[in-house]
Amino acid sequence: MIATPSRSLSIIGAGLAGSLLAILLSRQGWQITLYERRGDPRVSDYESGRSINLALAERGRHALRQAGVENAVMAKAVMMRGRMIHPREGEPQLQRYGRDDSEVIWSIHRKDLNTTLLQLAEDAGATVHFHRRLHTVDFDAGYARFIDDRDDQPHDIRFDTLIGADGAGSALRAAMNRKQPLDECIDFLDHSYKELEIPPTDDGGFRIEANALHIWPRGHYMCIALPNDEGTFTVTLFLPNEGDPSFATTNSGAEAEALFARDFPDALALIPNLRRDWEQHPPGLLGTLHLKHWHMKGRAVLIGDAAHAMVPFHGQGMNCAFEDCIALAAHLLEQDSLGEAFAAFEADRKPNAEAIQQMALENYLEMRDRVADPQFLLQRELEQA
Ligand code: FAD
């Protein structure tokens, strides 16, 4: 167990990983301060337009269980028994993930999850400062500067150690990289995504099967939909950036509607605000982040997307980030110094994260193409028999 005079840690980013880590470390007796760029999601609008709901798998649930927060999170989760494949022609077909309901994944709303974890972090003793965007870090002097984006005012703090849970575009990673190169490389995918919504029925029910992850595989591209507990579905269209069809050829809402009418007619009938949402939501970029190092001795360490952002096709980015939190908390208990704990954490988690990054890239092909292939389905049935 590490004995430092202050036992204080500053976490940058109060998103999914930052909040969960704050719960775990506060309970271990660390004095935790979280700095978050946005406002408090419990009192203000949550930024939308980016993966509104997420597939929670056993890896993530296991981490939540260990943190003692599983029940609070699962109260709002929707079970997904398998993939509901919507072919170009014919009826949708459910491909179960396992033999029964013990092998399923869950759909969870990002805002519900984030606010639940934030509240539990505060209850555990962590302090959260909102409207604090990390701007610059002076590692030698131990000072970090944050900006409040509402009035552009700087706020400086003294820190002992920084933990970067500030997502794929991590400002802490950029600051660490300036101090000591991390050999950063980002492989952007030549496909992007856009989110749309299927509203509930007039009496608040689901318009299509609730307990499934819906997929419309179309070869080089695909559409998916995940349920939310209030009866809506978040629809995500993944499309190439160039070629036809692509985001380059589908600019206006009318062009998007024409694409859906041709390729996803049953989905089009379920998305009344397709034209408006298409024009209001910018396409999101997708990429895989590779780093040689995740930490700077005992001074700073990166977790979650800040360390290993991945494409979303295995639904494992958050699940992997939650596993990071459990691992980092365990190494902080086991090691004698922060430097040793961060090095052990990196050695433990980096190979796992790299494996999941690769599987996520491979799964795009399976989801957009192979799930509709009769040969693939036959093979799958034989494997499960
Ligand atoms: P984030 O959730 O990005 O949190 C970072 C936090 O840091 C945010 O609150 C942000 O406001 C804050 N921040 C950013 N910059 C600063 C700064 N300079 N100063 C202070 N604060 C800052 N994963 C799954 O497991 N299952 C899925 O089904 C799934 N689906 C996805 C679908 C899409 C389309 C995408 C893009 C991703 C998906 N993911 C999924 C991945 C998942 O969203 C991420 O892996 C997860 O959010 C990572 O958590 P994090 O806490 O590391 O980062």
CSV table of C-alpha atoms and ligand atoms in Angstrom, one decimal:
chain,number,residue,atom,x,y,z
A,1,MET,CA,0.0,0.0,0.0
A,2,ILE,CA,1.3,3.4,-1.0
A,3,ALA,CA,2.1,5.8,1.8
A,4,THR,CA,2.4,9.3,0.5
A,5,PRO,CA,2.0,12.3,2.8
A,6,SER,CA,-1.1,13.7,1.1
A,7,ARG,CA,-2.7,10.5,-0.5
A,8,SER,CA,-4.4,12.9,-2.9
A,9,LEU,CA,-5.0,12.2,-6.6
A,10,SER,CA,-6.6,14.5,-9.3
A,11,ILE,CA,-8.6,12.8,-12.0
A,12,ILE,CA,-9.2,14.7,-15.2
A,13,GLY,CA,-12.6,13.8,-16.7
A,14,ALA,CA,-15.7,12.8,-14.8
A,15,GLY,CA,-17.1,10.6,-17.5
A,16,LEU,CA,-17.6,6.9,-17.2
A,17,ALA,CA,-14.1,5.8,-16.2
A,18,GLY,CA,-13.3,8.9,-14.2
A,19,SER,CA,-16.4,8.5,-12.0
A,20,LEU,CA,-16.0,4.8,-11.5
A,21,LEU,CA,-12.3,5.2,-10.5
A,22,ALA,CA,-13.2,8.0,-8.1
A,23,ILE,CA,-15.7,5.6,-6.3
A,24,LEU,CA,-13.1,2.9,-6.0
A,25,LEU,CA,-10.2,5.1,-4.9
A,26,SER,CA,-12.3,7.2,-2.4
A,27,ARG,CA,-13.3,3.9,-0.7
A,28,GLN,CA,-9.6,3.0,-0.5
A,29,GLY,CA,-9.0,6.2,1.5
A,30,TRP,CA,-7.6,8.4,-1.3
A,31,GLN,CA,-8.5,12.0,-1.4
A,32,ILE,CA,-10.0,12.3,-4.9
A,33,THR,CA,-10.7,15.5,-6.9
A,34,LEU,CA,-12.3,15.2,-10.3
A,35,TYR,CA,-12.1,18.0,-12.9
A,36,GLU,CA,-14.7,17.9,-15.6
A,37,ARG,CA,-14.9,20.0,-18.8
A,38,ARG,CA,-18.7,20.0,-19.0
A,39,GLY,CA,-21.4,21.2,-16.5
A,40,ASP,CA,-23.0,18.8,-14.0
A,41,PRO,CA,-25.2,16.4,-16.0
A,42,ARG,CA,-27.5,16.0,-13.0
A,43,VAL,CA,-28.6,19.7,-13.4
A,44,SER,CA,-27.9,20.6,-17.0
A,45,ASP,CA,-28.5,19.0,-20.4
A,46,TYR,CA,-26.1,16.2,-21.3
A,47,GLU,CA,-24.2,16.7,-24.5
A,48,SER,CA,-25.9,14.5,-27.1
A,49,GLY,CA,-25.0,13.4,-30.6
A,50,ARG,CA,-22.4,10.9,-29.4
A,51,SER,CA,-23.2,7.2,-28.5
A,52,ILE,CA,-26.3,7.9,-26.4
A,53,ASN,CA,-26.5,4.4,-25.3
A,54,LEU,CA,-23.9,1.6,-24.8
A,55,ALA,CA,-23.8,-2.1,-24.7
A,56,LEU,CA,-22.7,-3.3,-21.2
A,57,ALA,CA,-21.2,-6.8,-21.2
A,58,GLU,CA,-20.1,-9.1,-18.5
A,59,ARG,CA,-16.6,-7.5,-18.4
A,60,GLY,CA,-18.1,-4.2,-17.5
A,61,ARG,CA,-20.7,-5.7,-15.1
A,62,HIS,CA,-18.0,-7.6,-13.3
A,63,ALA,CA,-16.2,-4.3,-12.7
A,64,LEU,CA,-19.4,-2.6,-11.5
A,65,ARG,CA,-20.1,-5.5,-9.2
A,66,GLN,CA,-16.6,-5.3,-7.7
A,67,ALA,CA,-17.2,-1.6,-7.1
A,68,GLY,CA,-20.5,-2.4,-5.4
A,69,VAL,CA,-22.5,-0.2,-7.9
A,70,GLU,CA,-24.0,-2.9,-10.1
A,71,ASN,CA,-27.5,-2.8,-8.8
A,72,ALA,CA,-27.8,0.9,-9.1
A,73,VAL,CA,-26.7,0.8,-12.7
A,74,MET,CA,-28.7,-2.3,-13.8
A,75,ALA,CA,-31.9,-0.8,-12.5
A,76,LYS,CA,-32.2,1.1,-15.8
A,77,ALA,CA,-30.6,-1.4,-18.2
A,78,VAL,CA,-32.4,-3.2,-21.0
A,79,MET,CA,-31.5,-6.8,-21.8
A,80,MET,CA,-30.4,-7.6,-25.3
A,81,ARG,CA,-30.7,-11.4,-26.0
A,82,GLY,CA,-29.0,-11.3,-29.4
A,83,ARG,CA,-28.7,-9.6,-32.7
A,84,MET,CA,-32.0,-9.0,-34.6
A,85,ILE,CA,-30.9,-9.1,-38.2
A,86,HIS,CA,-33.0,-7.1,-40.6
A,87,PRO,CA,-32.2,-8.5,-44.1
A,88,ARG,CA,-32.9,-6.6,-47.3
A,89,GLU,CA,-35.8,-8.9,-47.9
A,90,GLY,CA,-37.8,-11.1,-45.6
A,91,GLU,CA,-38.5,-11.1,-41.9
A,92,PRO,CA,-36.1,-10.0,-39.1
A,93,GLN,CA,-34.3,-12.9,-37.5
A,94,LEU,CA,-32.9,-13.1,-33.9
A,95,GLN,CA,-29.4,-14.6,-33.5
A,96,ARG,CA,-29.0,-15.3,-29.8
A,97,TYR,CA,-25.7,-14.4,-28.1
A,98,GLY,CA,-25.8,-17.6,-26.0
A,99,ARG,CA,-28.0,-20.6,-25.1
A,100,ASP,CA,-30.2,-18.7,-22.7
A,101,ASP,CA,-30.7,-15.4,-20.8
A,102,SER,CA,-27.6,-16.1,-18.7
A,103,GLU,CA,-25.5,-15.1,-21.8
A,104,VAL,CA,-26.8,-11.7,-22.8
A,105,ILE,CA,-25.6,-8.1,-23.0
A,106,TRP,CA,-27.4,-4.9,-21.7
A,107,SER,CA,-28.2,-1.6,-23.2
A,108,ILE,CA,-27.6,1.4,-20.9
A,109,HIS,CA,-28.2,5.1,-21.4
A,110,ARG,CA,-24.9,7.0,-21.2
A,111,LYS,CA,-26.4,9.9,-19.2
A,112,ASP,CA,-28.1,7.6,-16.7
A,113,LEU,CA,-24.9,5.7,-16.2
A,114,ASN,CA,-22.7,8.8,-15.9
A,115,THR,CA,-25.1,10.5,-13.4
A,116,THR,CA,-25.4,7.3,-11.3
A,117,LEU,CA,-21.6,6.9,-11.1
A,118,LEU,CA,-21.0,10.6,-10.4
A,119,GLN,CA,-23.5,10.6,-7.5
A,120,LEU,CA,-21.9,7.5,-6.1
A,121,ALA,CA,-18.5,9.1,-6.4
A,122,GLU,CA,-19.6,12.1,-4.4
A,123,ASP,CA,-21.3,9.8,-1.9
A,124,ALA,CA,-17.9,8.0,-1.5
A,125,GLY,CA,-16.2,11.3,-0.7
A,126,ALA,CA,-14.8,12.5,-4.0
A,127,THR,CA,-15.0,16.2,-4.8
A,128,VAL,CA,-16.1,17.2,-8.4
A,129,HIS,CA,-15.4,20.5,-10.1
A,130,PHE,CA,-17.4,21.1,-13.2
A,131,HIS,CA,-16.6,23.5,-16.0
A,132,ARG,CA,-12.9,22.8,-15.6
A,133,ARG,CA,-11.3,21.9,-19.0
A,134,LEU,CA,-7.7,20.9,-18.6
A,135,HIS,CA,-5.6,23.3,-20.6
A,136,THR,CA,-1.9,23.0,-19.7
A,137,VAL,CA,0.2,21.2,-17.2
A,138,ASP,CA,3.6,22.1,-15.7
A,139,PHE,CA,4.8,18.8,-14.5
A,140,ASP,CA,8.0,20.2,-13.0
A,141,ALA,CA,6.3,22.8,-10.9
A,142,GLY,CA,3.2,20.6,-10.2
A,143,TYR,CA,0.7,23.1,-11.5
A,144,ALA,CA,-2.2,22.5,-13.9
A,145,ARG,CA,-4.4,25.2,-15.6
A,146,PHE,CA,-8.1,24.7,-16.3
A,147,ILE,CA,-10.4,26.9,-18.4
A,148,ASP,CA,-14.0,27.6,-17.6
A,149,ASP,CA,-15.5,27.6,-21.1
A,150,ARG,CA,-18.4,29.8,-20.0
A,151,ASP,CA,-16.2,32.9,-19.4
A,152,ASP,CA,-12.8,31.7,-20.6
A,153,GLN,CA,-11.3,32.3,-17.1
A,154,PRO,CA,-8.3,30.3,-16.1
A,155,HIS,CA,-8.2,28.3,-12.8
A,156,ASP,CA,-4.8,27.0,-11.6
A,157,ILE,CA,-4.3,24.1,-9.2
A,158,ARG,CA,-1.4,22.4,-7.5
A,159,PHE,CA,-1.3,18.7,-8.0
A,160,ASP,CA,0.7,15.7,-6.8
A,161,THR,CA,-0.5,13.2,-9.4
A,162,LEU,CA,-2.9,13.4,-12.4
A,163,ILE,CA,-5.0,10.5,-13.8
A,164,GLY,CA,-6.2,11.1,-17.3
A,165,ALA,CA,-9.8,9.8,-17.8
A,166,ASP,CA,-10.5,12.6,-20.3
A,167,GLY,CA,-11.4,10.4,-23.3
A,168,ALA,CA,-10.1,9.9,-26.8
A,169,GLY,CA,-9.0,13.5,-27.3
A,170,SER,CA,-7.3,13.6,-23.9
A,171,ALA,CA,-5.7,17.0,-23.0
A,172,LEU,CA,-3.6,15.2,-20.3
A,173,ARG,CA,-2.2,12.8,-23.0
A,174,ALA,CA,-1.2,15.8,-25.1
A,175,ALA,CA,0.5,17.5,-22.1
A,176,MET,CA,2.4,14.2,-21.2
A,177,ASN,CA,3.4,13.8,-24.9
A,178,ARG,CA,4.9,17.3,-24.9
A,179,LYS,CA,6.9,16.5,-21.8
A,180,GLN,CA,8.0,13.0,-22.8
A,181,PRO,CA,6.9,11.5,-26.2
A,182,LEU,CA,4.4,8.7,-25.8
A,183,ASP,CA,4.8,7.5,-29.5
A,184,GLU,CA,1.1,8.3,-30.2
A,185,CYS,CA,-0.5,7.0,-33.3
A,186,ILE,CA,-4.2,7.2,-34.2
A,187,ASP,CA,-5.5,5.1,-37.1
A,188,PHE,CA,-8.7,6.8,-38.3
A,189,LEU,CA,-11.3,4.5,-39.9
A,190,ASP,CA,-12.5,5.6,-43.3
A,191,HIS,CA,-16.0,5.2,-42.0
A,192,SER,CA,-17.9,7.5,-39.6
A,193,TYR,CA,-21.3,7.4,-37.8
A,194,LYS,CA,-24.4,9.4,-37.3
A,195,GLU,CA,-27.1,8.9,-34.6
A,196,LEU,CA,-30.8,9.1,-35.0
A,197,GLU,CA,-33.8,8.1,-32.9
A,198,ILE,CA,-36.8,5.8,-33.0
A,199,PRO,CA,-39.4,7.3,-30.6
A,200,PRO,CA,-41.7,5.2,-28.4
A,201,THR,CA,-45.3,4.4,-29.3
A,202,ASP,CA,-48.1,6.7,-28.2
A,203,ASP,CA,-48.5,4.6,-25.0
A,204,GLY,CA,-44.7,4.6,-24.3
A,205,GLY,CA,-44.0,1.1,-25.6
A,206,PHE,CA,-41.2,0.0,-28.0
A,207,ARG,CA,-41.9,0.0,-31.7
A,208,ILE,CA,-39.7,-3.0,-32.4
A,209,GLU,CA,-38.5,-6.0,-30.3
A,210,ALA,CA,-37.1,-4.4,-27.1
A,211,ASN,CA,-34.7,-7.1,-26.0
A,212,ALA,CA,-32.4,-7.2,-29.0
A,213,LEU,CA,-29.5,-5.3,-30.7
A,214,HIS,CA,-31.0,-4.6,-34.1
A,215,ILE,CA,-28.7,-4.7,-37.1
A,216,TRP,CA,-29.4,-3.8,-40.8
A,217,PRO,CA,-26.3,-5.3,-42.5
A,218,ARG,CA,-25.7,-4.0,-46.0
A,219,GLY,CA,-22.2,-5.2,-47.0
A,220,HIS,CA,-20.0,-2.1,-46.8
A,221,TYR,CA,-22.1,-0.3,-44.3
A,222,MET,CA,-24.8,-0.9,-41.7
A,223,CYS,CA,-27.3,0.6,-39.4
A,224,ILE,CA,-27.9,-0.6,-35.7
A,225,ALA,CA,-30.4,0.2,-33.0
A,226,LEU,CA,-30.1,-0.2,-29.2
A,227,PRO,CA,-33.1,0.1,-26.9
A,228,ASN,CA,-33.4,2.7,-24.1
A,229,ASP,CA,-35.6,2.0,-21.0
A,230,GLU,CA,-38.0,4.9,-21.8
A,231,GLY,CA,-39.1,3.1,-25.0
A,232,THR,CA,-36.9,4.8,-27.5
A,233,PHE,CA,-34.1,3.3,-29.7
A,234,THR,CA,-30.8,5.0,-30.5
A,235,VAL,CA,-30.1,4.3,-34.2
A,236,THR,CA,-26.5,4.5,-35.5
A,237,LEU,CA,-25.7,4.5,-39.2
A,238,PHE,CA,-22.1,3.6,-40.0
A,239,LEU,CA,-21.1,4.7,-43.5
A,240,PRO,CA,-17.9,5.2,-45.5
A,241,ASN,CA,-16.6,8.7,-45.7
A,242,GLU,CA,-16.1,8.5,-49.5
A,243,GLY,CA,-17.7,6.6,-52.4
A,244,ASP,CA,-21.3,5.8,-53.0
A,245,PRO,CA,-23.2,5.7,-50.7
A,246,SER,CA,-21.1,7.7,-48.2
A,247,PHE,CA,-21.2,10.7,-46.0
A,248,ALA,CA,-19.8,12.6,-49.0
A,249,THR,CA,-22.8,11.8,-51.1
A,250,THR,CA,-25.4,12.0,-48.3
A,251,ASN,CA,-25.3,15.5,-47.1
A,252,SER,CA,-28.9,16.8,-46.8
A,253,GLY,CA,-31.7,15.3,-44.8
A,254,ALA,CA,-33.5,14.5,-48.1
A,255,GLU,CA,-30.5,12.5,-49.4
A,256,ALA,CA,-30.4,10.6,-46.1
A,257,GLU,CA,-34.1,9.8,-46.4
A,258,ALA,CA,-33.5,8.5,-50.0
A,259,LEU,CA,-30.7,6.3,-48.7
A,260,PHE,CA,-32.9,4.9,-46.0
A,261,ALA,CA,-35.9,4.4,-48.4
A,262,ARG,CA,-33.6,2.3,-50.6
A,263,ASP,CA,-31.6,0.4,-48.1
A,264,PHE,CA,-33.4,0.5,-44.7
A,265,PRO,CA,-37.1,1.0,-45.6
A,266,ASP,CA,-38.4,-0.7,-42.4
A,267,ALA,CA,-36.2,1.5,-40.3
A,268,LEU,CA,-37.2,4.7,-42.2
A,269,ALA,CA,-40.8,4.1,-41.2
A,270,LEU,CA,-39.7,4.2,-37.5
A,271,ILE,CA,-37.6,7.4,-37.6
A,272,PRO,CA,-40.0,10.4,-38.0
A,273,ASN,CA,-37.3,13.1,-37.4
A,274,LEU,CA,-34.7,11.5,-39.7
A,275,ARG,CA,-34.3,14.6,-41.9
A,276,ARG,CA,-34.0,17.1,-39.0
A,277,ASP,CA,-31.6,14.8,-36.9
A,278,TRP,CA,-29.4,14.1,-40.0
A,279,GLU,CA,-28.9,17.8,-40.5
A,280,GLN,CA,-28.4,18.6,-36.8
A,281,HIS,CA,-26.0,15.8,-35.8
A,282,PRO,CA,-22.5,16.0,-37.2
A,283,PRO,CA,-20.9,12.6,-38.3
A,284,GLY,CA,-18.7,11.2,-35.5
A,285,LEU,CA,-15.1,10.1,-36.3
A,286,LEU,CA,-13.9,6.6,-35.4
A,287,GLY,CA,-10.4,5.5,-34.8
A,288,THR,CA,-7.9,3.3,-32.8
A,289,LEU,CA,-5.4,5.0,-30.5
A,290,HIS,CA,-2.0,3.3,-30.0
A,291,LEU,CA,0.5,4.6,-27.4
A,292,LYS,CA,3.8,3.2,-26.4
A,293,HIS,CA,3.5,4.5,-22.8
A,294,TRP,CA,0.4,5.1,-20.6
A,295,HIS,CA,2.2,6.7,-17.7
A,296,MET,CA,4.9,9.2,-16.6
A,297,LYS,CA,6.6,7.6,-13.6
A,298,GLY,CA,4.5,8.5,-10.5
A,299,ARG,CA,3.3,11.8,-11.9
A,300,ALA,CA,0.6,10.9,-14.4
A,301,VAL,CA,-1.3,7.9,-15.9
A,302,LEU,CA,-3.9,7.4,-18.6
A,303,ILE,CA,-7.0,5.1,-18.4
A,304,GLY,CA,-10.0,4.3,-20.7
A,305,ASP,CA,-10.3,6.0,-24.0
A,306,ALA,CA,-7.5,8.4,-23.2
A,307,ALA,CA,-5.1,5.4,-23.2
A,308,HIS,CA,-6.7,3.1,-25.8
A,309,ALA,CA,-9.7,4.5,-27.7
A,310,MET,CA,-11.1,1.9,-30.1
A,311,VAL,CA,-13.7,1.6,-32.8
A,312,PRO,CA,-17.1,0.7,-31.3
A,313,PHE,CA,-17.9,-2.5,-33.2
A,314,HIS,CA,-17.3,-4.9,-30.3
A,315,GLY,CA,-19.2,-2.6,-27.8
A,316,GLN,CA,-16.2,-2.9,-25.5
A,317,GLY,CA,-14.6,0.6,-25.1
A,318,MET,CA,-16.5,1.4,-21.9
A,319,ASN,CA,-16.3,-2.2,-20.7
A,320,CYS,CA,-12.6,-2.1,-21.1
A,321,ALA,CA,-12.3,1.3,-19.4
A,322,PHE,CA,-14.2,-0.1,-16.4
A,323,GLU,CA,-11.8,-3.1,-16.2
A,324,ASP,CA,-8.9,-0.5,-16.2
A,325,CYS,CA,-10.4,1.1,-13.1
A,326,ILE,CA,-10.5,-2.1,-11.2
A,327,ALA,CA,-7.0,-3.0,-12.3
A,328,LEU,CA,-5.5,0.5,-11.4
A,329,ALA,CA,-7.2,0.4,-8.0
A,330,ALA,CA,-5.8,-3.0,-7.3
A,331,HIS,CA,-2.3,-2.1,-8.3
A,332,LEU,CA,-2.4,1.0,-6.1
A,333,LEU,CA,-3.2,-1.3,-3.2
A,334,GLU,CA,-0.5,-3.8,-4.0
A,335,GLN,CA,2.5,-1.6,-4.9
A,336,ASP,CA,4.7,0.5,-2.7
A,337,SER,CA,4.9,3.6,-4.9
A,338,LEU,CA,2.8,5.4,-7.5
A,339,GLY,CA,5.4,4.8,-10.2
A,340,GLU,CA,5.4,1.0,-9.5
A,341,ALA,CA,1.6,0.9,-9.5
A,342,PHE,CA,1.3,2.8,-12.8
A,343,ALA,CA,4.0,0.6,-14.4
A,344,ALA,CA,2.2,-2.6,-13.2
A,345,PHE,CA,-1.1,-1.3,-14.4
A,346,GLU,CA,0.3,-0.6,-17.9
A,347,ALA,CA,1.9,-4.0,-18.1
A,348,ASP,CA,-1.3,-5.7,-17.0
A,349,ARG,CA,-3.8,-3.8,-19.1
A,350,LYS,CA,-2.0,-2.8,-22.3
A,351,PRO,CA,-1.9,-6.3,-24.0
A,352,ASN,CA,-5.6,-6.8,-23.1
A,353,ALA,CA,-6.6,-3.4,-24.5
A,354,GLU,CA,-4.6,-4.0,-27.7
A,355,ALA,CA,-6.3,-7.4,-28.2
A,356,ILE,CA,-9.8,-5.8,-27.8
A,357,GLN,CA,-8.9,-3.0,-30.2
A,358,GLN,CA,-8.0,-5.6,-32.9
A,359,MET,CA,-11.2,-7.6,-32.2
A,360,ALA,CA,-13.3,-4.4,-32.5
A,361,LEU,CA,-11.9,-3.7,-35.9
A,362,GLU,CA,-12.5,-7.3,-37.1
A,363,ASN,CA,-16.1,-7.2,-35.8
A,364,TYR,CA,-17.1,-4.4,-38.1
A,365,LEU,CA,-16.8,-6.9,-41.0
A,366,GLU,CA,-18.9,-9.4,-39.2
A,367,MET,CA,-21.7,-7.0,-38.2
A,368,ARG,CA,-22.0,-5.2,-41.5
A,369,ASP,CA,-21.6,-8.3,-43.8
A,370,ARG,CA,-21.1,-11.8,-42.4
A,371,VAL,CA,-24.2,-11.9,-40.1
A,372,ALA,CA,-26.3,-11.9,-43.2
A,373,ASP,CA,-24.4,-14.7,-44.9
A,374,PRO,CA,-26.2,-18.1,-44.8
A,375,GLN,CA,-22.8,-19.9,-44.7
A,376,PHE,CA,-21.8,-17.9,-41.6
A,377,LEU,CA,-25.1,-18.6,-39.9
A,378,LEU,CA,-24.9,-22.4,-40.6
A,379,GLN,CA,-21.4,-22.4,-39.2
A,380,ARG,CA,-22.6,-20.6,-36.1
A,381,GLU,CA,-25.5,-23.0,-35.5
A,382,LEU,CA,-23.1,-25.9,-35.8
A,383,GLU,CA,-20.7,-24.3,-33.2
A,384,GLN,CA,-23.6,-23.8,-30.8
A,385,ALA,CA,-25.1,-27.3,-31.3
B,1,FAD,P1,-15.4,9.4,-21.9
B,1,FAD,O1,-16.6,8.6,-21.7
B,1,FAD,O2,-15.2,10.0,-23.3
B,1,FAD,O3,-15.2,10.5,-20.8
B,1,FAD,C1,-14.3,11.5,-20.8
B,1,FAD,C2,-14.7,12.6,-19.9
B,1,FAD,O4,-13.7,13.6,-19.9
B,1,FAD,C3,-15.9,13.4,-20.4
B,1,FAD,O5,-16.8,13.6,-19.4
B,1,FAD,C4,-15.4,14.7,-21.0
B,1,FAD,O6,-16.3,15.7,-21.0
B,1,FAD,C5,-14.2,14.9,-20.1
B,1,FAD,N1,-13.1,15.7,-20.7
B,1,FAD,C6,-12.7,15.7,-22.0
B,1,FAD,N2,-11.7,16.5,-22.1
B,1,FAD,C7,-11.5,17.1,-20.9
B,1,FAD,C8,-10.5,18.1,-20.5
B,1,FAD,N3,-9.6,18.7,-21.3
B,1,FAD,N4,-10.6,18.5,-19.2
B,1,FAD,C9,-11.5,18.0,-18.3
B,1,FAD,N5,-12.4,17.0,-18.7
B,1,FAD,C10,-12.4,16.6,-20.0
B,1,FAD,N6,-18.3,1.1,-25.4
B,1,FAD,C11,-18.9,0.0,-24.9
B,1,FAD,O7,-18.4,-0.6,-24.0
B,1,FAD,N7,-20.1,-0.4,-25.4
B,1,FAD,C12,-20.8,0.2,-26.5
B,1,FAD,O8,-21.8,-0.2,-26.9
B,1,FAD,C13,-20.1,1.4,-27.1
B,1,FAD,N8,-20.7,2.0,-28.1
B,1,FAD,C14,-20.1,3.1,-28.6
B,1,FAD,C15,-20.6,3.7,-29.7
B,1,FAD,C16,-20.0,4.8,-30.3
B,1,FAD,C17,-20.6,5.4,-31.6
B,1,FAD,C18,-18.8,5.3,-29.8
B,1,FAD,C19,-18.1,6.5,-30.4
B,1,FAD,C20,-18.2,4.7,-28.7
B,1,FAD,C21,-18.9,3.6,-28.1
B,1,FAD,N9,-18.3,2.9,-27.0
B,1,FAD,C22,-18.9,1.8,-26.5
B,1,FAD,C23,-17.0,3.4,-26.4
B,1,FAD,C24,-17.3,4.2,-25.1
B,1,FAD,O9,-18.1,5.3,-25.5
B,1,FAD,C25,-16.0,4.7,-24.6
B,1,FAD,O10,-15.0,3.7,-24.6
B,1,FAD,C26,-16.1,5.2,-23.1
B,1,FAD,O11,-17.0,6.3,-23.2
B,1,FAD,C27,-14.8,5.6,-22.5
B,1,FAD,O12,-15.0,6.1,-21.3
B,1,FAD,P2,-13.9,7.2,-20.8
B,1,FAD,O13,-14.4,7.6,-19.4
B,1,FAD,O14,-12.6,6.7,-21.0
B,1,FAD,O15,-14.1,8.5,-21.7
